[in-house]
PDB file of C-alpha atoms in Angstrom:
ATOM      1  CA  ASN K   1      51.574 139.770 212.654  1.00 55.00           C
ATOM      2  CA  ALA K   2      52.780 136.280 211.905  1.00 74.00           C
ATOM      3  CA  GLY K   3      56.493 135.687 212.029  1.00 91.00           C
ATOM      4  CA  VAL K   4      58.626 133.992 209.430  1.00 95.00           C
ATOM      5  CA  MET K   5      57.040 130.695 208.485  1.00 96.00           C
ATOM      6  CA  GLN K   6      58.841 127.647 207.225  1.00 97.00           C
ATOM      7  CA  ASN K   7      57.531 124.334 206.070  1.00 96.00           C
ATOM      8  CA  PRO K   8      57.830 121.549 206.432  1.00 97.00           C
ATOM      9  CA  ARG K   9      59.284 121.619 209.928  1.00 96.00           C
ATOM     10  CA  HIS K  10      60.743 118.157 209.455  1.00 97.00           C
ATOM     11  CA  LEU K  11      61.639 116.462 206.206  1.00 98.00           C
ATOM     12  CA  VAL K  12      62.998 112.975 205.653  1.00 98.00           C
ATOM     13  CA  ARG K  13      64.492 112.061 202.313  1.00 98.00           C
ATOM     14  CA  ARG K  14      66.435 109.114 200.968  1.00 97.00           C
ATOM     15  CA  ARG K  15      69.734 109.666 199.226  1.00 97.00           C
ATOM     16  CA  GLY K  16      69.200 110.836 195.670  1.00 97.00           C
ATOM     17  CA  GLN K  17      65.797 112.387 196.255  1.00 98.00           C
ATOM     18  CA  GLU K  18      64.971 116.074 196.068  1.00 98.00           C
ATOM     19  CA  ALA K  19      64.219 118.308 199.032  1.00 98.00           C
ATOM     20  CA  ARG K  20      62.143 121.477 198.705  1.00 98.00           C
ATOM     21  CA  LEU K  21      62.078 123.830 201.660  1.00 98.00           C
ATOM     22  CA  ARG K  22      59.673 126.750 201.770  1.00 98.00           C
ATOM     23  CA  CYS K  23      59.876 130.060 203.548  1.00 98.00           C
ATOM     24  CA  SER K  24      57.264 132.777 203.845  1.00 97.00           C
ATOM     25  CA  PRO K  25      58.793 136.017 205.129  1.00 96.00           C
ATOM     26  CA  MET K  26      57.146 138.324 207.606  1.00 95.00           C
ATOM     27  CA  LYS K  27      54.499 140.580 206.142  1.00 92.00           C
ATOM     28  CA  GLY K  28      56.075 143.496 204.333  1.00 90.00           C
ATOM     29  CA  HIS K  29      59.556 141.956 204.266  1.00 93.00           C
ATOM     30  CA  SER K  30      61.087 141.706 200.816  1.00 92.00           C
ATOM     31  CA  HIS K  31      64.510 140.337 201.774  1.00 95.00           C
ATOM     32  CA  VAL K  32      65.014 136.649 202.478  1.00 97.00           C
ATOM     33  CA  TYR K  33      68.097 134.811 203.720  1.00 97.00           C
ATOM     34  CA  TRP K  34      68.815 131.108 204.043  1.00 98.00           C
ATOM     35  CA  TYR K  35      71.198 129.618 206.595  1.00 97.00           C
ATOM     36  CA  ARG K  36      72.255 126.067 207.408  1.00 97.00           C
ATOM     37  CA  GLN K  37      73.084 124.764 210.864  1.00 94.00           C
ATOM     38  CA  LEU K  38      74.891 121.527 211.499  1.00 89.00           C
ATOM     39  CA  PRO K  39      74.544 119.899 214.946  1.00 82.00           C
ATOM     40  CA  GLU K  40      76.349 121.769 217.718  1.00 78.00           C
ATOM     41  CA  GLU K  41      77.442 124.510 215.318  1.00 81.00           C
ATOM     42  CA  GLY K  42      76.446 128.049 214.465  1.00 83.00           C
ATOM     43  CA  LEU K  43      74.457 129.062 211.435  1.00 91.00           C
ATOM     44  CA  LYS K  44      76.230 129.380 208.103  1.00 94.00           C
ATOM     45  CA  PHE K  45      74.967 131.827 205.500  1.00 95.00           C
ATOM     46  CA  MET K  46      73.849 130.311 202.236  1.00 97.00           C
ATOM     47  CA  VAL K  47      72.008 132.852 200.109  1.00 97.00           C
ATOM     48  CA  TYR K  48      70.369 136.292 200.180  1.00 96.00           C
ATOM     49  CA  LEU K  49      67.443 137.024 197.903  1.00 96.00           C
ATOM     50  CA  GLN K  50      65.100 139.841 197.107  1.00 95.00           C
ATOM     51  CA  LYS K  51      61.954 139.383 195.086  1.00 91.00           C
ATOM     52  CA  GLU K  52      62.937 137.706 191.809  1.00 91.00           C
ATOM     53  CA  ASN K  53      66.638 138.374 192.395  1.00 94.00           C
ATOM     54  CA  ILE K  54      69.520 136.493 193.947  1.00 96.00           C
ATOM     55  CA  ILE K  55      71.703 139.124 195.594  1.00 95.00           C
ATOM     56  CA  ASP K  56      74.410 137.006 197.243  1.00 95.00           C
ATOM     57  CA  GLU K  57      74.771 133.258 196.868  1.00 95.00           C
ATOM     58  CA  SER K  58      78.348 133.034 198.086  1.00 94.00           C
ATOM     59  CA  GLY K  59      77.447 130.438 200.710  1.00 94.00           C
ATOM     60  CA  MET K  60      75.607 128.085 198.400  1.00 95.00           C
ATOM     61  CA  PRO K  61      77.275 124.844 197.377  1.00 94.00           C
ATOM     62  CA  LYS K  62      78.071 125.010 193.671  1.00 91.00           C
ATOM     63  CA  GLU K  63      76.065 121.940 192.783  1.00 95.00           C
ATOM     64  CA  ARG K  64      72.651 120.548 193.671  1.00 97.00           C
ATOM     65  CA  PHE K  65      71.510 123.616 195.627  1.00 98.00           C
ATOM     66  CA  SER K  66      69.331 126.395 194.276  1.00 97.00           C
ATOM     67  CA  ALA K  67      67.115 129.089 195.707  1.00 97.00           C
ATOM     68  CA  GLU K  68      64.414 131.357 194.419  1.00 96.00           C
ATOM     69  CA  PHE K  69      62.102 134.048 195.713  1.00 96.00           C
ATOM     70  CA  PRO K  70      59.388 134.586 193.117  1.00 94.00           C
ATOM     71  CA  LYS K  71      57.209 137.641 192.764  1.00 91.00           C
ATOM     72  CA  GLU K  72      54.342 135.698 194.288  1.00 91.00           C
ATOM     73  CA  GLY K  73      54.628 132.947 196.852  1.00 93.00           C
ATOM     74  CA  PRO K  74      57.252 131.736 199.261  1.00 96.00           C
ATOM     75  CA  SER K  75      60.981 131.486 198.840  1.00 97.00           C
ATOM     76  CA  ILE K  76      62.125 127.976 197.951  1.00 98.00           C
ATOM     77  CA  LEU K  77      65.434 126.303 198.779  1.00 98.00           C
ATOM     78  CA  ARG K  78      65.842 123.270 196.580  1.00 98.00           C
ATOM     79  CA  ILE K  79      68.358 120.504 197.117  1.00 98.00           C
ATOM     80  CA  GLN K  80      68.634 117.967 194.345  1.00 98.00           C
ATOM     81  CA  GLN K  81      70.005 114.441 194.761  1.00 98.00           C
ATOM     82  CA  VAL K  82      70.403 114.791 198.511  1.00 98.00           C
ATOM     83  CA  VAL K  83      73.293 113.121 200.302  1.00 96.00           C
ATOM     84  CA  ARG K  84      73.678 112.298 203.997  1.00 95.00           C
ATOM     85  CA  GLY K  85      75.885 115.343 204.490  1.00 94.00           C
ATOM     86  CA  ASP K  86      72.904 117.561 203.629  1.00 96.00           C
ATOM     87  CA  SER K  87      71.253 116.537 206.893  1.00 96.00           C
ATOM     88  CA  ALA K  88      70.984 119.741 208.888  1.00 96.00           C
ATOM     89  CA  ALA K  89      68.594 122.410 210.077  1.00 96.00           C
ATOM     90  CA  TYR K  90      67.836 125.013 207.430  1.00 98.00           C
ATOM     91  CA  PHE K  91      66.718 128.408 208.638  1.00 97.00           C
ATOM     92  CA  CYS K  92      65.147 131.222 206.734  1.00 97.00           C
ATOM     93  CA  ALA K  93      65.225 134.832 207.870  1.00 96.00           C
ATOM     94  CA  SER K  94      63.623 137.965 206.504  1.00 96.00           C
ATOM     95  CA  SER K  95      64.097 141.688 206.858  1.00 94.00           C
ATOM     96  CA  LEU K  96      62.605 144.979 205.759  1.00 92.00           C
ATOM     97  CA  ILE K  97      64.250 147.137 203.131  1.00 87.00           C
ATOM     98  CA  GLY K  98      66.902 149.230 204.850  1.00 83.00           C
ATOM     99  CA  ASP K  99      66.689 147.287 208.112  1.00 86.00           C
ATOM    100  CA  GLU K 100      69.588 145.023 209.019  1.00 87.00           C
ATOM    101  CA  THR K 101      67.668 143.143 211.705  1.00 91.00           C
ATOM    102  CA  GLN K 102      66.913 139.636 210.491  1.00 93.00           C
ATOM    103  CA  TYR K 103      63.979 137.692 211.882  1.00 94.00           C
ATOM    104  CA  PHE K 104      64.310 133.941 211.771  1.00 94.00           C
ATOM    105  CA  GLY K 105      61.806 131.202 211.166  1.00 95.00           C
ATOM    106  CA  PRO K 106      61.592 127.970 213.187  1.00 94.00           C
ATOM    107  CA  GLY K 107      63.666 126.040 210.664  1.00 96.00           C
ATOM    108  CA  THR K 108      63.281 122.874 208.624  1.00 97.00           C
ATOM    109  CA  ARG K 109      65.151 119.859 209.910  1.00 96.00           C
ATOM    110  CA  LEU K 110      66.230 117.722 206.993  1.00 97.00           C
ATOM    111  CA  LEU K 111      67.245 114.141 207.579  1.00 97.00           C
ATOM    112  CA  VAL K 112      68.728 112.184 204.711  1.00 97.00           C
ATOM    113  CA  LEU K 113      68.630 108.437 205.131  1.00 96.00           C
TER     114      LEU K 113
ATOM    115  CA  SER Y   1      86.301 137.008 207.551  1.00 49.00           C
ATOM    116  CA  GLN Y   2      84.048 138.943 209.867  1.00 54.00           C
ATOM    117  CA  GLN Y   3      83.186 135.843 211.862  1.00 69.00           C
ATOM    118  CA  GLY Y   4      81.712 136.396 215.286  1.00 71.00           C
ATOM    119  CA  GLU Y   5      83.240 134.100 217.858  1.00 82.00           C
ATOM    120  CA  GLU Y   6      81.496 133.638 221.178  1.00 84.00           C
ATOM    121  CA  ASP Y   7      83.082 132.637 224.452  1.00 86.00           C
ATOM    122  CA  PRO Y   8      82.824 130.799 226.667  1.00 91.00           C
ATOM    123  CA  GLN Y   9      81.513 127.850 224.680  1.00 90.00           C
ATOM    124  CA  ALA Y  10      79.471 126.761 227.675  1.00 94.00           C
ATOM    125  CA  LEU Y  11      78.397 128.507 230.853  1.00 95.00           C
ATOM    126  CA  SER Y  12      76.474 127.072 233.795  1.00 96.00           C
ATOM    127  CA  ILE Y  13      75.240 129.299 236.605  1.00 96.00           C
ATOM    128  CA  GLN Y  14      72.658 129.340 239.365  1.00 97.00           C
ATOM    129  CA  GLU Y  15      69.311 130.996 238.893  1.00 96.00           C
ATOM    130  CA  GLY Y  16      69.456 134.608 239.970  1.00 97.00           C
ATOM    131  CA  GLU Y  17      73.112 135.063 239.062  1.00 97.00           C
ATOM    132  CA  ASN Y  18      74.298 137.214 236.177  1.00 97.00           C
ATOM    133  CA  ALA Y  19      75.605 135.654 232.973  1.00 97.00           C
ATOM    134  CA  THR Y  20      78.150 137.303 230.710  1.00 96.00           C
ATOM    135  CA  MET Y  21      78.999 136.122 227.223  1.00 96.00           C
ATOM    136  CA  ASN Y  22      81.539 137.613 224.879  1.00 95.00           C
ATOM    137  CA  CYS Y  23      81.851 137.937 221.138  1.00 94.00           C
ATOM    138  CA  SER Y  24      84.923 138.823 219.114  1.00 93.00           C
ATOM    139  CA  TYR Y  25      85.144 139.610 215.429  1.00 92.00           C
ATOM    140  CA  LYS Y  26      87.876 140.381 212.954  1.00 89.00           C
ATOM    141  CA  THR Y  27      87.000 143.258 210.659  1.00 84.00           C
ATOM    142  CA  SER Y  28      85.175 146.564 210.940  1.00 86.00           C
ATOM    143  CA  ILE Y  29      81.427 146.354 211.301  1.00 89.00           C
ATOM    144  CA  ASN Y  30      78.366 148.557 210.961  1.00 90.00           C
ATOM    145  CA  ASN Y  31      76.468 146.699 213.660  1.00 92.00           C
ATOM    146  CA  LEU Y  32      76.400 143.508 215.681  1.00 93.00           C
ATOM    147  CA  GLN Y  33      73.356 141.455 216.592  1.00 94.00           C
ATOM    148  CA  TRP Y  34      72.747 139.054 219.466  1.00 96.00           C
ATOM    149  CA  TYR Y  35      70.367 136.127 219.129  1.00 95.00           C
ATOM    150  CA  ARG Y  36      69.067 133.391 221.400  1.00 96.00           C
ATOM    151  CA  GLN Y  37      68.307 129.855 220.261  1.00 93.00           C
ATOM    152  CA  ASN Y  38      66.380 127.439 222.413  1.00 92.00           C
ATOM    153  CA  SER Y  39      67.097 123.783 221.769  1.00 86.00           C
ATOM    154  CA  GLY Y  40      65.609 122.667 218.489  1.00 81.00           C
ATOM    155  CA  ARG Y  41      64.136 126.069 217.700  1.00 87.00           C
ATOM    156  CA  GLY Y  42      64.898 129.076 215.516  1.00 88.00           C
ATOM    157  CA  LEU Y  43      66.854 132.146 216.472  1.00 92.00           C
ATOM    158  CA  VAL Y  44      65.177 134.914 218.409  1.00 94.00           C
ATOM    159  CA  HIS Y  45      66.553 138.401 217.886  1.00 94.00           C
ATOM    160  CA  LEU Y  46      67.636 140.062 221.130  1.00 96.00           C
ATOM    161  CA  ILE Y  47      69.508 143.272 220.398  1.00 96.00           C
ATOM    162  CA  LEU Y  48      71.197 145.078 217.514  1.00 95.00           C
ATOM    163  CA  ILE Y  49      73.971 147.462 218.507  1.00 95.00           C
ATOM    164  CA  ARG Y  50      75.457 149.866 215.969  1.00 94.00           C
ATOM    165  CA  SER Y  51      79.124 150.645 215.618  1.00 93.00           C
ATOM    166  CA  ASN Y  52      78.624 154.155 216.997  1.00 94.00           C
ATOM    167  CA  GLU Y  53      76.936 152.820 220.141  1.00 96.00           C
ATOM    168  CA  ARG Y  54      78.833 151.646 223.201  1.00 96.00           C
ATOM    169  CA  GLU Y  55      76.037 150.182 225.275  1.00 97.00           C
ATOM    170  CA  LYS Y  56      72.425 149.165 224.829  1.00 97.00           C
ATOM    171  CA  HIS Y  57      69.814 147.806 227.212  1.00 96.00           C
ATOM    172  CA  SER Y  58      66.688 145.755 226.779  1.00 95.00           C
ATOM    173  CA  GLY Y  59      64.992 144.560 229.945  1.00 96.00           C
ATOM    174  CA  ARG Y  60      67.460 142.291 231.745  1.00 97.00           C
ATOM    175  CA  LEU Y  61      69.851 142.359 228.811  1.00 97.00           C
ATOM    176  CA  ARG Y  62      72.812 144.677 228.497  1.00 98.00           C
ATOM    177  CA  VAL Y  63      75.038 144.687 225.439  1.00 98.00           C
ATOM    178  CA  THR Y  64      78.319 146.533 225.125  1.00 97.00           C
ATOM    179  CA  LEU Y  65      80.438 147.088 222.066  1.00 97.00           C
ATOM    180  CA  ASP Y  66      84.125 147.990 221.969  1.00 96.00           C
ATOM    181  CA  THR Y  67      85.090 148.575 218.349  1.00 94.00           C
ATOM    182  CA  SER Y  68      88.723 149.222 219.281  1.00 94.00           C
ATOM    183  CA  LYS Y  69      88.960 145.688 220.672  1.00 94.00           C
ATOM    184  CA  LYS Y  70      86.533 144.269 218.112  1.00 94.00           C
ATOM    185  CA  SER Y  71      84.484 142.722 220.874  1.00 95.00           C
ATOM    186  CA  SER Y  72      81.002 142.759 222.353  1.00 96.00           C
ATOM    187  CA  SER Y  73      79.506 141.354 225.509  1.00 97.00           C
ATOM    188  CA  LEU Y  74      76.008 140.266 226.441  1.00 97.00           C
ATOM    189  CA  LEU Y  75      75.055 140.460 230.093  1.00 98.00           C
ATOM    190  CA  ILE Y  76      71.895 138.795 231.376  1.00 97.00           C
ATOM    191  CA  THR Y  77      71.047 139.954 234.872  1.00 97.00           C
ATOM    192  CA  ALA Y  78      69.037 138.025 237.445  1.00 97.00           C
ATOM    193  CA  SER Y  79      69.013 134.912 235.280  1.00 96.00           C
ATOM    194  CA  ARG Y  80      66.017 132.610 235.099  1.00 96.00           C
ATOM    195  CA  ALA Y  81      65.639 128.976 234.113  1.00 95.00           C
ATOM    196  CA  ALA Y  82      63.939 130.160 230.913  1.00 95.00           C
ATOM    197  CA  ASP Y  83      67.183 131.871 229.875  1.00 97.00           C
ATOM    198  CA  THR Y  84      68.712 128.438 229.270  1.00 97.00           C
ATOM    199  CA  ALA Y  85      69.593 128.517 225.584  1.00 96.00           C
ATOM    200  CA  SER Y  86      72.436 129.053 223.143  1.00 94.00           C
ATOM    201  CA  TYR Y  87      73.418 132.622 222.442  1.00 95.00           C
ATOM    202  CA  PHE Y  88      74.971 133.790 219.193  1.00 94.00           C
ATOM    203  CA  CYS Y  89      76.391 137.034 217.949  1.00 93.00           C
ATOM    204  CA  GLY Y  90      76.010 137.794 214.266  1.00 92.00           C
ATOM    205  CA  VAL Y  91      78.157 140.255 212.375  1.00 91.00           C
ATOM    206  CA  GLY Y  92      77.805 141.527 208.858  1.00 87.00           C
ATOM    207  CA  ALA Y  93      75.282 143.416 206.806  1.00 80.00           C
ATOM    208  CA  GLN Y  94      72.926 141.140 204.892  1.00 82.00           C
ATOM    209  CA  LYS Y  95      75.244 138.169 205.216  1.00 88.00           C
ATOM    210  CA  LEU Y  96      75.357 137.454 208.941  1.00 91.00           C
ATOM    211  CA  VAL Y  97      78.314 135.427 210.165  1.00 90.00           C
ATOM    212  CA  PHE Y  98      77.866 133.532 213.414  1.00 90.00           C
ATOM    213  CA  GLY Y  99      80.201 131.705 215.745  1.00 86.00           C
ATOM    214  CA  GLN Y 100      79.421 128.431 217.450  1.00 87.00           C
ATOM    215  CA  GLY Y 101      77.581 130.163 220.246  1.00 90.00           C
ATOM    216  CA  THR Y 102      77.618 130.061 224.016  1.00 94.00           C
ATOM    217  CA  ARG Y 103      75.479 127.355 225.592  1.00 94.00           C
ATOM    218  CA  LEU Y 104      74.033 128.842 228.759  1.00 96.00           C
ATOM    219  CA  THR Y 105      72.493 126.623 231.430  1.00 96.00           C
ATOM    220  CA  ILE Y 106      70.637 128.153 234.347  1.00 96.00           C
ATOM    221  CA  ASN Y 107      70.396 125.768 237.278  1.00 94.00           C
ATOM    222  CA  PRO Y 108      67.377 126.125 239.577  1.00 90.00           C
TER     223      PRO Y 108
END
């Protein structure tokens, strides 16, 4: 049973470009969460999604950031017009319905030049 | 906020010794989860302890929870070099809130 998969593992973008981060949850998991980790810090919650629904986006910056989890395919975290401050590791986690244990992927490390 | 705060921030011990890390939080919780993060990697789930549990074991790991003090501890017994990592506690339901973690170094 494959774990949570994220790609790309590393992403380099220039300021003003778009970054698209993908997350495939564990098989059977219908809940997806995105977190951001700055160097030497803990993870900060961004958004919680179920299939085709955003449940809690209280941690998402108001501008430039969006997330989706379509009926088919991976969850996507999209960052438009990236700035240097967006450089961080972005982690996706997934869980089963009714299970509060979250299983994390390996992360995508975004570097904005 | 429910933020989990780990202490100490850093801990360095000799291989074979026990390591204890603590986590404090602010509001009532349904459960608390401990995770390990190796450098440059994702988080690995270690243990989930529910609010009605006081202690839980998994191999060399022992987690305690004191809801009256709003604190939890993670004990790693007979530490190994491979235990070198950062350890985080996460509190919350779907929206996990983490502290800055405890960086544990096991010296051979």
